[in-house]
mmCIF file of C-alpha atoms in Angstrom:
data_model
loop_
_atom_site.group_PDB
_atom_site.id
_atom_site.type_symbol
_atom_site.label_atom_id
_atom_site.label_comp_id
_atom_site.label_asym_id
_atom_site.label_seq_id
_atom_site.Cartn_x
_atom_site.Cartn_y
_atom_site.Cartn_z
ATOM 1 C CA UNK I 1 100.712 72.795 39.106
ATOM 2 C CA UNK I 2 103.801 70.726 39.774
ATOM 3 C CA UNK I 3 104.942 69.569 43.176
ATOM 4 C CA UNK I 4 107.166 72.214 44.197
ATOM 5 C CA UNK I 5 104.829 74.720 43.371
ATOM 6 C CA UNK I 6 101.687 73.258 45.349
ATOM 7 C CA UNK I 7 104.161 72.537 48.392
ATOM 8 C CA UNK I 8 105.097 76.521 48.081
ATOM 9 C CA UNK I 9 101.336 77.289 48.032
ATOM 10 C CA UNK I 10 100.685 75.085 50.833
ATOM 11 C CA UNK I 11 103.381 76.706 53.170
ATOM 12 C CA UNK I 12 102.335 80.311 52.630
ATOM 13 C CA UNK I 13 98.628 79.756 53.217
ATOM 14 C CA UNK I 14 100.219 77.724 56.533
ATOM 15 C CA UNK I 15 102.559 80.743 57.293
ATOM 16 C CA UNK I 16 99.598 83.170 57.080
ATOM 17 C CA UNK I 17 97.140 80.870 58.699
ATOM 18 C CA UNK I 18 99.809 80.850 61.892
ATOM 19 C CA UNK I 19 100.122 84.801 61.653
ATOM 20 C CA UNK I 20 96.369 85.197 61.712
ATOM 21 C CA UNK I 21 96.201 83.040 64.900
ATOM 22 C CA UNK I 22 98.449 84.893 66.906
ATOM 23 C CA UNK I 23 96.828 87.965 65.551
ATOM 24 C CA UNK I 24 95.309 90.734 67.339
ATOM 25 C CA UNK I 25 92.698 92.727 67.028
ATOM 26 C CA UNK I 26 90.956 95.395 69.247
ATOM 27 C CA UNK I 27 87.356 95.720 67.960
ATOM 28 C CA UNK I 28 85.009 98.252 69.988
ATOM 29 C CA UNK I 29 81.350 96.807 70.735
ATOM 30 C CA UNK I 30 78.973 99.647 69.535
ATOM 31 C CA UNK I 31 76.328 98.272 72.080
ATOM 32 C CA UNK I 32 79.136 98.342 75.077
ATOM 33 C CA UNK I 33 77.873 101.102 78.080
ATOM 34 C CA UNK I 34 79.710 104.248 78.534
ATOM 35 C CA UNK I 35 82.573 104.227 81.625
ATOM 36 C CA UNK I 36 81.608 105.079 84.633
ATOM 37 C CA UNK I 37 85.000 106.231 85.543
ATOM 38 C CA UNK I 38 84.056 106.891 89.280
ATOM 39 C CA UNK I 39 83.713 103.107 89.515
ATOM 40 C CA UNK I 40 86.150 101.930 87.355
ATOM 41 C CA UNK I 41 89.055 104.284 89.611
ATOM 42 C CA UNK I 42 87.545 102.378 92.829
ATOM 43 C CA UNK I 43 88.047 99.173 91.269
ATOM 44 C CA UNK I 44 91.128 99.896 89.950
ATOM 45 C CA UNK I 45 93.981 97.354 90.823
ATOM 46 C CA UNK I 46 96.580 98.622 88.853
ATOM 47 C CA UNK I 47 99.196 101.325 88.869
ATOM 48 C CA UNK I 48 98.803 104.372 86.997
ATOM 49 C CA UNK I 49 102.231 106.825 86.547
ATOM 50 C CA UNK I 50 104.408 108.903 84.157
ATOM 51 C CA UNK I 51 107.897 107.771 83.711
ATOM 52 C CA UNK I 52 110.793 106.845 81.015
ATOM 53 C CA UNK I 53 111.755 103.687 79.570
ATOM 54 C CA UNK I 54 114.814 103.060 81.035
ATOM 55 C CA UNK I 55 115.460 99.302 80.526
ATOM 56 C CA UNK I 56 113.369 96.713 78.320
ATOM 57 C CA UNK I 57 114.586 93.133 78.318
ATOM 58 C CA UNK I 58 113.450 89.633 77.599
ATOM 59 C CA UNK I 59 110.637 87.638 79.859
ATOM 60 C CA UNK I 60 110.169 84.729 78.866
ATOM 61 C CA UNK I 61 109.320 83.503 75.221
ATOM 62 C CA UNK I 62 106.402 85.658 74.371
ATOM 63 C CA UNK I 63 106.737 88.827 77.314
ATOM 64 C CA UNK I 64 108.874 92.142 77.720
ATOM 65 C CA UNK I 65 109.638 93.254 80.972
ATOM 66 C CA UNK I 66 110.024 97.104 81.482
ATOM 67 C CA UNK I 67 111.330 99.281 83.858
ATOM 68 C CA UNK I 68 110.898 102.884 84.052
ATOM 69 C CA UNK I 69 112.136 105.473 86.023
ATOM 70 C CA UNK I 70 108.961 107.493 87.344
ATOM 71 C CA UNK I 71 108.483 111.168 87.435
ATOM 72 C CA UNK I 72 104.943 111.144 88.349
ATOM 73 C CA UNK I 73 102.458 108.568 89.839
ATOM 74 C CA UNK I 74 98.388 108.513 90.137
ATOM 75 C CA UNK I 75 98.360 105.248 91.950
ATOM 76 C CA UNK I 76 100.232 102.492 93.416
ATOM 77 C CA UNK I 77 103.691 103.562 91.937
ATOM 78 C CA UNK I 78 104.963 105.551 94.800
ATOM 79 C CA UNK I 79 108.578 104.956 94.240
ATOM 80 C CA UNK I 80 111.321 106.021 91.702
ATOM 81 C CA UNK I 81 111.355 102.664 90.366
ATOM 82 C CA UNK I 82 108.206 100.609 88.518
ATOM 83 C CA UNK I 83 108.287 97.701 86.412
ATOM 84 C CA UNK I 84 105.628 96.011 83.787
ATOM 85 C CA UNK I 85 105.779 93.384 81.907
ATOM 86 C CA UNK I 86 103.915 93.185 78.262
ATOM 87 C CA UNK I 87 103.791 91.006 75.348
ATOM 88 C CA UNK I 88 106.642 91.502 73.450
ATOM 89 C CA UNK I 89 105.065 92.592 69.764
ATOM 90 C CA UNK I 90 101.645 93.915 68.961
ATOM 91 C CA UNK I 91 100.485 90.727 67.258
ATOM 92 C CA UNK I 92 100.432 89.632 70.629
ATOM 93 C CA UNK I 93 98.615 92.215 71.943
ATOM 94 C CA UNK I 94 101.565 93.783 73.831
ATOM 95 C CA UNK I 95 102.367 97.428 74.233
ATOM 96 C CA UNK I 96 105.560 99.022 72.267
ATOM 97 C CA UNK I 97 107.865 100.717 73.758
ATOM 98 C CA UNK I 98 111.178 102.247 73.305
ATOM 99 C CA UNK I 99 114.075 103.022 75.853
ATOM 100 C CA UNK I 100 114.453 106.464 76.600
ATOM 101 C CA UNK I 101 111.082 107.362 75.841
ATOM 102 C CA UNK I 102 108.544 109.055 78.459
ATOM 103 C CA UNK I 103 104.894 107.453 78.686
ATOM 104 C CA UNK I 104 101.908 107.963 80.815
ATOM 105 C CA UNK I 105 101.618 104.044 81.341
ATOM 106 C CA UNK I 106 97.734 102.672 83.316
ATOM 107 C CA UNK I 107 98.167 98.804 84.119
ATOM 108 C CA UNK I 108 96.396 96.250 84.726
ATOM 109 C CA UNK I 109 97.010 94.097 88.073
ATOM 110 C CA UNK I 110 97.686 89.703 86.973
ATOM 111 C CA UNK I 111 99.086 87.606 90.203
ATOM 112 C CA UNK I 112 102.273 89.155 91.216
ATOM 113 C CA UNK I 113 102.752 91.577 88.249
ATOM 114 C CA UNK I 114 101.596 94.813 86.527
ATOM 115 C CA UNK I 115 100.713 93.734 82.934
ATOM 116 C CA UNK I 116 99.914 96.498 79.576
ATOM 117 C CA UNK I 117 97.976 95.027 77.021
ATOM 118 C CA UNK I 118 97.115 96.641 74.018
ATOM 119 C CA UNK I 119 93.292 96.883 73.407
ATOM 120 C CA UNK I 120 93.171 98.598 76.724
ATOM 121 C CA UNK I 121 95.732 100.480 76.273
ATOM 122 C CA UNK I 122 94.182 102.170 72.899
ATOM 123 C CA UNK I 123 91.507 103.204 75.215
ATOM 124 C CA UNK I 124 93.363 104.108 77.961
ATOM 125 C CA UNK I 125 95.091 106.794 75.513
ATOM 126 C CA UNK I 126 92.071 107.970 74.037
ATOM 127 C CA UNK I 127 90.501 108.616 77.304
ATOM 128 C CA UNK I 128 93.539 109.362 78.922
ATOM 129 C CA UNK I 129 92.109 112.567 80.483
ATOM 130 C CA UNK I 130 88.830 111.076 81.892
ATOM 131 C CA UNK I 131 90.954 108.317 83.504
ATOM 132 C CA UNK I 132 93.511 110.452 85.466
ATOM 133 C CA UNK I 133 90.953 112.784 86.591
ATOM 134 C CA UNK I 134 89.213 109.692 88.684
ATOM 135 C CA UNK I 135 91.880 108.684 89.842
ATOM 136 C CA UNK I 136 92.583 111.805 91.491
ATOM 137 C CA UNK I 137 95.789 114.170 91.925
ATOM 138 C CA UNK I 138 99.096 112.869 90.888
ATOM 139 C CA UNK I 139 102.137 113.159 93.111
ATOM 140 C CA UNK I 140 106.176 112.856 92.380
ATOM 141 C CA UNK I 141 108.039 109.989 94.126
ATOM 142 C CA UNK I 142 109.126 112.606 96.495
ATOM 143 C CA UNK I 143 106.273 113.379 98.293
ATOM 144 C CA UNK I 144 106.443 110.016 99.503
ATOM 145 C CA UNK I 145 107.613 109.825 103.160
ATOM 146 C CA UNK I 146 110.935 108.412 103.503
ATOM 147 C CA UNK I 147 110.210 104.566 104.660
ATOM 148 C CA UNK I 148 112.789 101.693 105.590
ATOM 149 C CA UNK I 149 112.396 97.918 105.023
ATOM 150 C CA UNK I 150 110.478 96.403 107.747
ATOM 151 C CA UNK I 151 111.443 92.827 109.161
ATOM 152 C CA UNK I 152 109.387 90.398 107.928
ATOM 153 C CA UNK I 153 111.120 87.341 109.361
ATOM 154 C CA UNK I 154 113.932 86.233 111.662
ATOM 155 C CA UNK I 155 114.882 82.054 112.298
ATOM 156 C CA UNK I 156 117.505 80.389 113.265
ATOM 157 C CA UNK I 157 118.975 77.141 111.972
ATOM 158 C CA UNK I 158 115.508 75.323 111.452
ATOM 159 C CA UNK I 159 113.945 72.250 109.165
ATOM 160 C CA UNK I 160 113.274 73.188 105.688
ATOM 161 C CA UNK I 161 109.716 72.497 106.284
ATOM 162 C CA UNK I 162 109.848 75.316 108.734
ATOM 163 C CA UNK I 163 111.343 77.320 105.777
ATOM 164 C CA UNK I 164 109.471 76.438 102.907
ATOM 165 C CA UNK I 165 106.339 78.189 105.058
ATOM 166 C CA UNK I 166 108.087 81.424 105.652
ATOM 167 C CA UNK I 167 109.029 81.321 102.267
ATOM 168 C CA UNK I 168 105.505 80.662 100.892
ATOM 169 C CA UNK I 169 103.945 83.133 102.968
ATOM 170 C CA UNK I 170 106.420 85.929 101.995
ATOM 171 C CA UNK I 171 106.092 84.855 98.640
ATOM 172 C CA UNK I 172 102.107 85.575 99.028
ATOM 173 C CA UNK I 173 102.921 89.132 100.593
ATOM 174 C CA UNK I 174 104.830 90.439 97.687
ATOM 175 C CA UNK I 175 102.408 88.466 94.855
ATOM 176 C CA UNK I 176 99.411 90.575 97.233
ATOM 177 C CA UNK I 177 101.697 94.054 96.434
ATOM 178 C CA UNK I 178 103.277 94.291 93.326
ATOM 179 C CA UNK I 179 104.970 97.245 94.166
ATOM 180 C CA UNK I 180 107.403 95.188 96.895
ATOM 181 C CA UNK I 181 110.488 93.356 97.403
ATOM 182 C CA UNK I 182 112.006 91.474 100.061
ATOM 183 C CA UNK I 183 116.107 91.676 101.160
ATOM 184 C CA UNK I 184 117.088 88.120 102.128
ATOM 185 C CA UNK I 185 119.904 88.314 105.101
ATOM 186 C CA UNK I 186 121.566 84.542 105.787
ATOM 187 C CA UNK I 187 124.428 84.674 108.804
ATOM 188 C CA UNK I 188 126.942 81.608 108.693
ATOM 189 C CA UNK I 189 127.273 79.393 112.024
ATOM 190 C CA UNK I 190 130.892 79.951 113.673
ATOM 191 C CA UNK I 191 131.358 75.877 113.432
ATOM 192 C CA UNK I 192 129.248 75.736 110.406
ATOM 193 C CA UNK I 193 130.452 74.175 106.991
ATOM 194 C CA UNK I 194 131.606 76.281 104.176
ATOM 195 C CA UNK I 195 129.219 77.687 101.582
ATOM 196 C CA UNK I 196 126.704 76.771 104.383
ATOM 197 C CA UNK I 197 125.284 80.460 104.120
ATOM 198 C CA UNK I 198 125.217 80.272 99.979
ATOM 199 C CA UNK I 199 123.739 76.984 99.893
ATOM 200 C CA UNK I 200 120.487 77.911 101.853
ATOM 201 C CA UNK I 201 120.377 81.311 99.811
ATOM 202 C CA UNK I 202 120.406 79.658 96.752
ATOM 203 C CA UNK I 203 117.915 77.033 97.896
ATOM 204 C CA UNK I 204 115.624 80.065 98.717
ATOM 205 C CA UNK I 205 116.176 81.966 95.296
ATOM 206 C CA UNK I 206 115.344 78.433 93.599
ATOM 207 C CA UNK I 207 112.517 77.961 94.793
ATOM 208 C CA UNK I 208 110.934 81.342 94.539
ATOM 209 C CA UNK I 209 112.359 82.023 91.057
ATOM 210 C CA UNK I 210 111.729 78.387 90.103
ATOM 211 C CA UNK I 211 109.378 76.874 91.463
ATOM 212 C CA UNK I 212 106.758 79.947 92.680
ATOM 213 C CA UNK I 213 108.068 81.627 89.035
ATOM 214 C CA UNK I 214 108.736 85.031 90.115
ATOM 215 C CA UNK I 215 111.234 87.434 89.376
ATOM 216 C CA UNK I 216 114.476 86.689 90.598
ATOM 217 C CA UNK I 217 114.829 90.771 90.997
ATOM 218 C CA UNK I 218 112.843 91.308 93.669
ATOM 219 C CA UNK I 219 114.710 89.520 95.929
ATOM 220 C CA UNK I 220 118.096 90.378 96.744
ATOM 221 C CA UNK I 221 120.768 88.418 98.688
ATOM 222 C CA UNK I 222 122.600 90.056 101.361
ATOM 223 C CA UNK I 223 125.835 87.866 102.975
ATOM 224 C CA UNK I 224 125.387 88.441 106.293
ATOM 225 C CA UNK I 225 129.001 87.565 107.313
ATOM 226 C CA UNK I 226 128.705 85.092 110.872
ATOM 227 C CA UNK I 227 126.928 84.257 113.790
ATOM 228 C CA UNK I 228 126.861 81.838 116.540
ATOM 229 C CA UNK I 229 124.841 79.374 114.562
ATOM 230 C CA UNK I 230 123.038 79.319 110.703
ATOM 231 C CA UNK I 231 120.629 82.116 110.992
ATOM 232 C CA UNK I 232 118.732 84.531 108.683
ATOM 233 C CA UNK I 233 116.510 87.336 108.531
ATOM 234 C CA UNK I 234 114.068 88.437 105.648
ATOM 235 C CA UNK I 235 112.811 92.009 105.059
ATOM 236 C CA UNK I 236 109.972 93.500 103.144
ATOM 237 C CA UNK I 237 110.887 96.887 101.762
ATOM 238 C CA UNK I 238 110.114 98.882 98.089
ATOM 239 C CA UNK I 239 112.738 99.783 95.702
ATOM 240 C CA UNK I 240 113.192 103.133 97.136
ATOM 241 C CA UNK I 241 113.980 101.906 100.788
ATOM 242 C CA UNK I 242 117.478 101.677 101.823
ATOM 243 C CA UNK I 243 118.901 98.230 102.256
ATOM 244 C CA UNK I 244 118.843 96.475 105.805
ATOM 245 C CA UNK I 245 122.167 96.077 107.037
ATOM 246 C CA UNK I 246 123.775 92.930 108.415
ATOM 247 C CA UNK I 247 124.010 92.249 112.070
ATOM 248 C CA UNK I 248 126.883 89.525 112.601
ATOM 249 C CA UNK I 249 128.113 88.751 116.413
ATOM 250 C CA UNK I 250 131.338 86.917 115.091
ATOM 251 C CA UNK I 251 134.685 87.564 113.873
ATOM 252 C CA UNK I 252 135.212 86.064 110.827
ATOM 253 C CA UNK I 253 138.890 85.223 112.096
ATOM 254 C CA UNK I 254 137.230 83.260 114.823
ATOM 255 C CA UNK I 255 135.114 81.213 112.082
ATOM 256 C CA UNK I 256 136.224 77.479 112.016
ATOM 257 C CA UNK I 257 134.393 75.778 109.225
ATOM 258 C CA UNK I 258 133.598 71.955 108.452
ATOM 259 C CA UNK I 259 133.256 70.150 105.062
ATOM 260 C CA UNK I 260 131.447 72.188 102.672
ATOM 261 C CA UNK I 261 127.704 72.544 102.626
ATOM 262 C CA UNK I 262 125.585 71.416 99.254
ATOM 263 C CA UNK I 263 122.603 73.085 98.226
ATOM 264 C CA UNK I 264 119.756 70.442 98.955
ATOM 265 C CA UNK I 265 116.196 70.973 97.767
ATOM 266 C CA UNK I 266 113.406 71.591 99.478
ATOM 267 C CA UNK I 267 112.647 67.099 99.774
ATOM 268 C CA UNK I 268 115.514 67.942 101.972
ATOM 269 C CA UNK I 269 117.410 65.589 100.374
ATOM 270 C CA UNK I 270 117.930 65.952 96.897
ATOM 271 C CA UNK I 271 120.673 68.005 95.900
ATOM 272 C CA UNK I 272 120.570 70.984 93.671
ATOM 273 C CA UNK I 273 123.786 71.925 93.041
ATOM 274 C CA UNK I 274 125.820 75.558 92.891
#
């Protein structure tokens, strides 16, 4: 066997060694106790609904994140909107699925998110019946009754100690309920500097989305035009719930900015940078 050939031999057994690891394989213990399906629905953590693919994209190197448009929910996805997140190929243990295509999805519940994984899944399907019965009657996003965001927090021009807790705790509120998202409302001062309003929001959105790791999508940034001073409010709300709407008390004509504000990190020093 000559050199090249042994190197070749080498690499495949390498290749299929690699494969093997991130393999995976749903094997059913003979000896494992039947469901009790009545305990498993009050233990359930998840969200269980009916819905179509109607986005799929990229999380990370390994994950899918999915969003479908629901028709029908058993629990926890009250709203027209849910998103999952899954491995993104079977070898990984992740679910498949295609955009445009209707499912009958039952997640699991993992920090902030709602994960599929594929062994469950397999017996989710198979037992699809016996698991939607426990969890009782299923309902359309429309019987929900109609709900608004809710203020969660209102501050004025404070320290970004200060800031960094109301930020942790609502970070904590929406990691507790999957199914939320929070509108993020920042007013300009009338003597303030320019960008001032910008440069806190996108010290917020770093930190949450970089530091805490969550998805940037479930919080949105709302320019609340001007106030007296630097102020901001923060809302909790669902996908469904109509946006809160900016209060400003002052012209913008009347606005007569400084300098231009940087976006400092949360040292409150450093800077970040647009």
């Amino acid at each position: 066997m000559n050199k090249f050939t042994l190197f070749l031999f080498v690499a495949v057994i390498l290749f299929l060694s690699v494969q093997a690891a991130f393999g995976c394989s749903c094997i059913v213990d003979p000896n494992k106790p039947e469901v009790d399906y009545g305990q498993w629905a009050k233990d359930f953590k998840g969200i269980a609904f009916s819905g179509r693919v109607a986005k799929i994209e990229p999380f990370g190197e390994y994950e899918v994140k999915v969003t479908f448009k629901v028709d029908k929910f058993w629990r926890g996805a009250d709203t027209t909107q849910a998103i999952i997140y899954t491995a993104k190929d079977s070898g990984l243990c992740g679910v498949t699925y295609d955009e445009g295509k209707e499912y009958i999805v039952i997640t699991e519940a993992t920090g902030d998110r709602y994960v599929t994984y594929l062994c469950p899944d397999v017996e989710y399907v198979t037992h699809r019946a016996e698991y939607l019965k426990a969890l009782g009657q299923g309902f359309t996003p429309a019987d929900r009754p109609a709900q608004k965001a809710v203020k969660f927090q209102e501050f004025g021009n404070i320290n970004c100690e200060t800031e960094l807790a109301y930020l942790d705790a609502l970070a904590t509120q929406i990691q507790n309920d999957p199914n939320s998202m929070a509108y993020v409302i920042i007013y300009g001062g009338r003597k303030g500097k320019r960008n001032e309003a910008k440069a806190r929001l996108a010290r917020m959105m770093h930190y949450w989305v970089v530091t805490r790791r969550m998805d940037g999508e479930r919080f949105k940034r709302i320019d609340g035009g001007y106030r007296e001073t630097l102020a901001g409010e923060i809302w909790l709300a669902t996908p469904d719930d109509a946006a809160p709407k900016p209060t400003p008390t002052v012209d913008a004509k009347k606005v007569k900015l400084r300098g231009t504000e940087k976006v400092r990190g949360y040292n409150c020093g450093s800077e970040m940078g647009l």
